[in-house]
CSV table of C-alpha atoms and ligand atoms in Angstrom, one decimal:
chain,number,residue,atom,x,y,z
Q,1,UNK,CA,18.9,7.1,-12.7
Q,2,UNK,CA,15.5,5.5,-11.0
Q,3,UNK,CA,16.1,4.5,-7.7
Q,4,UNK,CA,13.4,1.9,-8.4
Q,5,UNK,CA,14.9,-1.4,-10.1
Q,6,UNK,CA,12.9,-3.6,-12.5
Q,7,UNK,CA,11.7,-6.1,-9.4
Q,8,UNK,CA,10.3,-3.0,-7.7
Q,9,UNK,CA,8.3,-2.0,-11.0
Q,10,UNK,CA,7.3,-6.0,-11.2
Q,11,UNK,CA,6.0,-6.1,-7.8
Q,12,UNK,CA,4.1,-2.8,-8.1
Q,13,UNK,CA,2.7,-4.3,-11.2
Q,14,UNK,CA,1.5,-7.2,-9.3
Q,15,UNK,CA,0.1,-4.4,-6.2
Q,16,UNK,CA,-2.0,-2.6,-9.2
Q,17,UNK,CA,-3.6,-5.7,-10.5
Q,18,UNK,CA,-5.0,-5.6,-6.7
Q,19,UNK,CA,-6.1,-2.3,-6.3
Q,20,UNK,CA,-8.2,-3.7,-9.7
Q,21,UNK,CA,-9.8,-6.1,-7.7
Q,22,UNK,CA,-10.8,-3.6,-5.3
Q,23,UNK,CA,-12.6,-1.6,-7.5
Q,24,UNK,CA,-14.4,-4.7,-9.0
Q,25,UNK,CA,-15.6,-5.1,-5.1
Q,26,UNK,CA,-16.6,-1.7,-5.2
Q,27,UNK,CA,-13.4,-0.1,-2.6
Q,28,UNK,CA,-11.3,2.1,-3.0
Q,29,UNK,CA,-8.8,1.1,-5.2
Q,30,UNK,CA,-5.6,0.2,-3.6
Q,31,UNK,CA,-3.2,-3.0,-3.6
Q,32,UNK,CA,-0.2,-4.0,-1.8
Q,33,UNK,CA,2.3,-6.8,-1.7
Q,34,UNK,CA,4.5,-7.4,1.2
Q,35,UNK,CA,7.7,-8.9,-0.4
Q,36,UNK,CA,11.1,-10.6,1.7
Q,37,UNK,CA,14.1,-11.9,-0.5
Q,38,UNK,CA,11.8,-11.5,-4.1
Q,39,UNK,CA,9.3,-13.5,-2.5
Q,40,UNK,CA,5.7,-12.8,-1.9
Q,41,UNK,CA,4.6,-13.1,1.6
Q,42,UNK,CA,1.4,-11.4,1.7
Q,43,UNK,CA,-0.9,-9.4,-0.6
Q,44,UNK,CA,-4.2,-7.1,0.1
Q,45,UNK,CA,-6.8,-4.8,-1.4
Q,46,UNK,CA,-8.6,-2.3,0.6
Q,47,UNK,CA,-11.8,-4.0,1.4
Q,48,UNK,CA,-13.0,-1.6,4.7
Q,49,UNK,CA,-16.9,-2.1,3.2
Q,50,UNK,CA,-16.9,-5.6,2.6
Q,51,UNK,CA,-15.3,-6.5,6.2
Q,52,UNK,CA,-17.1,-3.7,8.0
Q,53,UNK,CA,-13.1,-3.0,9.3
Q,54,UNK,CA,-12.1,0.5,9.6
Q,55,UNK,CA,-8.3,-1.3,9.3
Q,56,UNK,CA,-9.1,-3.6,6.5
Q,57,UNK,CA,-6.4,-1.1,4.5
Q,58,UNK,CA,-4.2,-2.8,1.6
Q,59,UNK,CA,-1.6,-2.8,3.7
Q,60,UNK,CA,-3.0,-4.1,6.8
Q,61,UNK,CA,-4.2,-7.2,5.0
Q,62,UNK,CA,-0.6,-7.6,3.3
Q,63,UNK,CA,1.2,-7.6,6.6
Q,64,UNK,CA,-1.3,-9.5,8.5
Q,65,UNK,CA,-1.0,-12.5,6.0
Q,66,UNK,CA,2.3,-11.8,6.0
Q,67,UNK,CA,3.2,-12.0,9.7
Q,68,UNK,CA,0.6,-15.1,9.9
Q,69,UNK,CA,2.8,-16.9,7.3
Q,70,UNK,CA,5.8,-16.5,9.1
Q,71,UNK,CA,4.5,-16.7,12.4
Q,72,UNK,CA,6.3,-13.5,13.5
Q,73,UNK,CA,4.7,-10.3,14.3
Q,74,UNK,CA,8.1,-8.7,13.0
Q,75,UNK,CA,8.9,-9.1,9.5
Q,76,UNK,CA,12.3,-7.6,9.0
Q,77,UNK,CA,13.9,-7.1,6.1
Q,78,UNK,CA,10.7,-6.8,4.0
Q,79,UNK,CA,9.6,-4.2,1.2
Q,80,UNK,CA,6.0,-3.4,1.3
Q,81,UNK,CA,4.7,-2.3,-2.1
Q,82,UNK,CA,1.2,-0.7,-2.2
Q,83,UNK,CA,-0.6,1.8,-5.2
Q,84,UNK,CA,-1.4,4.7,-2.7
Q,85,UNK,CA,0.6,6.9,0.0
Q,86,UNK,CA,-0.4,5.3,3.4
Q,87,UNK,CA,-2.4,6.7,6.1
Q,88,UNK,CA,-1.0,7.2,9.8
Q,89,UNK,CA,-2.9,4.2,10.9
Q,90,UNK,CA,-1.0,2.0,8.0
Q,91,UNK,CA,2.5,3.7,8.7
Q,92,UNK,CA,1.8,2.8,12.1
Q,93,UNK,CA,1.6,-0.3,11.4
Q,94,UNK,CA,4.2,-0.6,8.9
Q,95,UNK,CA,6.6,0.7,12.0
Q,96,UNK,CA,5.2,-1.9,14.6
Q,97,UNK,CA,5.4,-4.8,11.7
Q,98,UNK,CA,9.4,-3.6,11.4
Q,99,UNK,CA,8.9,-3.7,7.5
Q,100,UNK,CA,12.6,-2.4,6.1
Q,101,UNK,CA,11.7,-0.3,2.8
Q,102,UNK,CA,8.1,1.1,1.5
Q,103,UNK,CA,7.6,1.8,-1.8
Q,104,UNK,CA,4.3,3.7,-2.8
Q,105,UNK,CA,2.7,4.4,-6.3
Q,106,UNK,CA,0.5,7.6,-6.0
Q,107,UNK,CA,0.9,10.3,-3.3
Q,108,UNK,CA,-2.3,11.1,-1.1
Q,109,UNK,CA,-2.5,15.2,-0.9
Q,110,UNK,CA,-5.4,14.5,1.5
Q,111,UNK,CA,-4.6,11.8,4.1
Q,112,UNK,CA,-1.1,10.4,3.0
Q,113,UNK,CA,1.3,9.9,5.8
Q,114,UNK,CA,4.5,10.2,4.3
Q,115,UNK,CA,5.1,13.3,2.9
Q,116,UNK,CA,2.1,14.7,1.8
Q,117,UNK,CA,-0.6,15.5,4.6
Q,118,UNK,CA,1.7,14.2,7.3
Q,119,UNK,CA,5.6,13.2,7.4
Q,120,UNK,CA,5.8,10.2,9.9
Q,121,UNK,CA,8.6,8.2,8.9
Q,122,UNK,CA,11.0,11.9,8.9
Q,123,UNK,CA,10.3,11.7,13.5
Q,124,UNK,CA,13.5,11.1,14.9
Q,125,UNK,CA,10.7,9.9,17.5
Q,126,UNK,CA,10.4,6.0,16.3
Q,127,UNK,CA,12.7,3.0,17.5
Q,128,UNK,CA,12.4,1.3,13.8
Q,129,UNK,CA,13.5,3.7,10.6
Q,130,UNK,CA,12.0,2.9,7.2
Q,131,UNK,CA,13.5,3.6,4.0
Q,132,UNK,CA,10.6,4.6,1.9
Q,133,UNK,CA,10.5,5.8,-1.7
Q,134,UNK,CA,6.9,7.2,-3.8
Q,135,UNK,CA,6.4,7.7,-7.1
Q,136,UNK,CA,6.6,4.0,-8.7
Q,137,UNK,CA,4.1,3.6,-11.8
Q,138,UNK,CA,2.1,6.5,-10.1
Q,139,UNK,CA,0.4,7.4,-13.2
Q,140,UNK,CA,-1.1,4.1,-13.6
Q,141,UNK,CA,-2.0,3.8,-9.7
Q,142,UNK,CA,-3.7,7.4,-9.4
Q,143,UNK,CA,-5.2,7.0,-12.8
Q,144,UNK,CA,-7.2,3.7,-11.1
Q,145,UNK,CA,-8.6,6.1,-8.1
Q,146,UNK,CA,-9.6,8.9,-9.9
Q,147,UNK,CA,-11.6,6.5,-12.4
Q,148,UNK,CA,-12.9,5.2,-9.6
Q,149,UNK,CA,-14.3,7.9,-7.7
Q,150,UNK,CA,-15.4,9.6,-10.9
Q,151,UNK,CA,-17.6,5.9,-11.9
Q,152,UNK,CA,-19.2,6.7,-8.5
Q,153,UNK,CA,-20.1,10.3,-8.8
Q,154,UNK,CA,-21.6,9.1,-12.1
Q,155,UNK,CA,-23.9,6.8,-10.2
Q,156,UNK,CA,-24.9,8.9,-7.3
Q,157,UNK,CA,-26.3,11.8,-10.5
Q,158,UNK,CA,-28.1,8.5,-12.0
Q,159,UNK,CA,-29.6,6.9,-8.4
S,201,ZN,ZN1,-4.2,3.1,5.5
């Protein structure tokens, strides 16, 4: 059996349609949706160019809306949903924003923070523990990047 339940699959739906407007923007495509009780409380795309922000990361821009919304720099008992592994910088913040359960689509084999380059959330070293689960519609999320990058090696042999 999937551990991921049909809402999961919705909401990672919802993440990808994000990453899509990313690449439209010309960043890296990545989406995520920061969700508490089936409800939406923030969404982001990766848009580091656009807002000259090194931490304009899907993720940061879900759970910065989010915590604005509710007015609380903690938002417990959240899921954060996003296309892509995070970095350390995002699991960092994932930890300070005390967001319950991560679910990712693609694994990052380069820079991916949970399980892949580096395994963050496995320290017995943080206060906060996050259940986290990768894999969700991961075809469909890594399929995105790798069009992506290879749209932009295209360009740089034409330019
Ligand atoms: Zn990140």
């Amino acid at each position: 059996m999937s551990e991921f339940t049909e809402r999961d699959h919705f909401w990672m739906q919802h993440a990808i349609r994000l990453a899509e407007a990313a690449a439209l923007q010309e960043e890296v495509p990545v989406g995520a949706v920061l969700v508490t009780n089936d409800e939406m409380l923030g969404e982001g795309f990766n848009r580091p160019i656009s807002e000259s922000d090194p931490s304009a990361h899907a993720e940061i821009v879900a759970i910065r809306q989010g915590a604005k919304k509710i007015s609380n720099y903690r938002i417990l008992d959240s899921t954060l949903y996003v296309t892509l592994e995070p970095c350390i910088m995002c699991v960092g913040a994932i930890v300070h924003a005390r967001v319950k359960r991560l679910v990712f689509g693609a694994y990052d084999a380069k820079a991916g923070a949970v399980g892949s380059a580096f395994q963050v959330l496995d320290t017995n070293k943080l206060n906060h523990r996050v259940e986290y689960a990768g894999g969700l519609l991961a075809h469909n999320c890594g399929q995105l990047l790798s069009e992506f990058f290879r749209a932009r090696r295209e360009k740089c042999k034409i330019s």
